[in-house]
């Protein structure tokens, strides 16, 4: 099996305010005959740019309407490892980790905003996973976990969000108005 590859370094990939900058990356056709594409990359940049990039990609809508309403800002970094067998895409393997370091997240056109968001969001194949993400919401601390659990039907999974936190009654009442 023949292979070919390309390696990216920060100095060879242009960056802009609207797109995360690539720290390193490698794209390799591990087997040209079978069309097996392997990607290993890391990037960093502003969360707003990263969200905009994903929301405008074919993946955006797959993450649902709520994801498409997310806005954010602050520093973020991502690492991606992809195995994409072009002839057998059902066998693809996707592992993307996005680190948030004091970012701000909001749902557009609502008063819902989380500040000082810290933690890692991981996409593993078709699952979104978060364990121990912390933030400030409605003036108090909150912890969020996200997992995929069997649901809906044969072979289908539901994305389940669990959170706990504290806030004052006036802040909660204002958020519910």
Coordinates of C-alpha atoms in Angstrom, one line a residue:
X1 CA 0.0 0.0 0.0
X2 CA 1.4 3.4 -1.0
X3 CA 0.9 6.4 1.2
X4 CA 1.4 10.1 0.9
X5 CA 1.2 12.9 3.4
X6 CA 1.4 16.6 4.1
X7 CA 2.6 18.3 7.3
X8 CA 1.5 21.8 8.3
X9 CA 3.5 24.1 10.6
X10 CA 2.3 27.4 12.0
X11 CA 4.5 29.4 9.6
X12 CA 2.9 27.7 6.6
X13 CA -0.7 28.1 7.5
X14 CA -2.1 31.6 7.3
X15 CA -4.2 32.7 10.2
X16 CA -6.8 35.4 10.7
X17 CA -9.1 36.8 13.3
X18 CA -11.9 34.8 11.8
X19 CA -10.2 31.4 11.9
X20 CA -8.3 29.5 14.5
X21 CA -4.5 29.2 13.8
X22 CA -3.1 25.8 13.2
X23 CA -0.3 24.9 15.7
X24 CA 0.6 21.7 13.9
X25 CA -1.1 19.3 11.5
X26 CA -0.5 16.2 9.4
X27 CA -2.7 14.9 6.7
X28 CA -1.8 11.5 5.4
X29 CA -3.4 9.1 2.9
X30 CA -2.3 6.0 4.8
X31 CA -3.4 3.8 1.9
X32 CA -4.0 5.5 -1.4
X33 CA -5.6 2.4 -3.0
X34 CA -8.2 2.2 -0.2
X35 CA -8.5 6.0 0.2
X36 CA -7.8 6.1 4.0
X37 CA -7.2 9.7 5.1
X38 CA -5.7 10.3 8.5
X39 CA -5.6 13.8 10.1
X40 CA -3.8 14.8 13.2
X41 CA -3.9 18.5 14.0
X42 CA -4.0 21.1 16.8
X43 CA -5.2 24.7 16.6
X44 CA -5.8 27.6 18.9
X45 CA -7.6 30.8 18.6
X46 CA -10.7 32.7 19.7
X47 CA -13.8 30.7 20.6
X48 CA -16.0 33.0 18.4
X49 CA -13.9 32.1 15.3
X50 CA -14.0 28.4 16.2
X51 CA -17.7 28.4 16.7
X52 CA -18.3 30.3 13.4
X53 CA -16.1 27.9 11.6
X54 CA -17.9 24.8 12.8
X55 CA -21.4 26.4 12.5
X56 CA -20.7 27.2 8.9
X57 CA -19.4 23.7 8.1
X58 CA -21.6 20.7 7.3
X59 CA -21.1 19.6 10.9
X60 CA -22.9 22.6 12.4
X61 CA -26.4 21.6 11.6
X62 CA -25.7 18.0 12.8
X63 CA -25.0 19.3 16.3
X64 CA -28.6 20.8 16.4
X65 CA -30.4 24.1 16.6
X66 CA -29.1 25.0 20.1
X67 CA -25.5 24.6 18.9
X68 CA -26.2 26.8 16.0
X69 CA -27.4 29.6 18.4
X70 CA -24.2 29.5 20.6
X71 CA -22.0 32.5 20.7
X72 CA -18.8 32.8 22.6
X73 CA -15.5 34.5 23.1
X74 CA -12.2 33.8 24.8
X75 CA -9.2 31.6 24.2
X76 CA -9.7 28.1 23.0
X77 CA -7.5 25.3 21.7
X78 CA -8.5 22.1 19.9
X79 CA -6.8 18.8 19.0
X80 CA -8.3 16.6 16.3
X81 CA -7.5 13.0 15.3
X82 CA -9.5 11.7 12.3
X83 CA -9.5 8.4 10.4
X84 CA -11.6 8.8 7.3
X85 CA -11.8 5.7 5.1
X86 CA -13.2 7.4 2.0
X87 CA -14.7 4.1 0.6
X88 CA -16.1 3.0 3.9
X89 CA -17.1 6.2 5.8
X90 CA -19.3 4.2 8.2
X91 CA -16.0 3.1 9.7
X92 CA -14.7 6.6 10.3
X93 CA -13.2 7.5 13.7
X94 CA -13.4 11.1 14.9
X95 CA -11.8 12.4 18.1
X96 CA -11.8 16.1 18.7
X97 CA -11.1 17.8 22.1
X98 CA -11.8 21.5 22.6
X99 CA -10.3 23.2 25.6
X100 CA -12.0 26.3 27.1
X101 CA -10.0 28.5 29.5
X102 CA -12.2 31.2 31.0
X103 CA -14.4 31.7 28.0
X104 CA -17.8 33.2 27.7
X105 CA -20.7 31.2 26.1
X106 CA -24.2 32.5 25.4
X107 CA -27.3 31.5 23.5
X108 CA -28.0 34.2 20.9
X109 CA -31.1 36.4 21.5
X110 CA -31.6 35.2 25.1
X111 CA -30.3 36.3 28.4
X112 CA -28.5 33.0 29.0
X113 CA -24.7 33.5 29.4
X114 CA -22.1 31.5 31.1
X115 CA -18.8 33.2 32.2
X116 CA -15.4 31.9 33.1
X117 CA -16.1 28.6 31.3
X118 CA -13.4 26.1 32.0
X119 CA -13.0 22.5 30.8
X120 CA -12.9 20.2 27.8
X121 CA -15.6 19.4 25.3
X122 CA -14.9 16.2 23.4
X123 CA -16.5 14.9 20.2
X124 CA -15.9 11.1 19.9
X125 CA -17.4 9.7 16.7
X126 CA -21.1 10.7 17.0
X127 CA -21.0 11.5 20.8
X128 CA -20.5 14.8 22.5
X129 CA -18.9 14.3 25.9
X130 CA -18.1 16.8 28.7
X131 CA -17.0 15.9 32.2
X132 CA -16.6 18.5 34.9
X133 CA -17.0 21.7 32.8
X134 CA -17.3 24.6 35.3
X135 CA -18.6 28.1 34.8
X136 CA -20.5 31.0 36.4
X137 CA -24.1 31.2 35.5
X138 CA -26.7 33.6 36.9
X139 CA -24.0 34.8 39.3
X140 CA -23.2 31.5 40.8
X141 CA -21.0 28.5 40.2
X142 CA -22.2 25.7 37.9
X143 CA -20.8 22.3 36.9
X144 CA -21.9 20.6 33.6
X145 CA -21.5 17.0 32.4
X146 CA -22.7 15.9 28.9
X147 CA -22.9 12.2 27.8
X148 CA -24.5 10.1 25.2
X149 CA -26.9 7.4 26.4
X150 CA -29.1 4.9 24.6
X151 CA -32.5 6.4 23.8
X152 CA -35.0 7.0 21.0
X153 CA -34.7 3.6 19.3
X154 CA -32.5 0.9 18.1
X155 CA -28.9 2.2 17.8
X156 CA -29.9 5.8 18.6
X157 CA -28.4 7.8 21.4
X158 CA -29.6 10.9 23.2
X159 CA -27.3 13.6 24.3
X160 CA -27.9 14.1 28.0
X161 CA -26.8 17.3 29.9
X162 CA -26.5 17.2 33.7
X163 CA -25.7 20.3 35.6
X164 CA -25.8 21.5 39.1
X165 CA -25.1 24.9 40.6
X166 CA -26.1 27.7 42.9
X167 CA -27.7 31.1 42.3
X168 CA -29.7 33.7 44.2
X169 CA -33.5 33.6 44.0
X170 CA -33.7 37.1 42.4
X171 CA -31.2 36.1 39.6
X172 CA -33.2 32.9 39.0
X173 CA -36.5 34.8 38.9
X174 CA -35.1 37.3 36.4
X175 CA -33.9 34.5 34.2
X176 CA -37.3 32.9 34.1
X177 CA -39.2 36.0 33.1

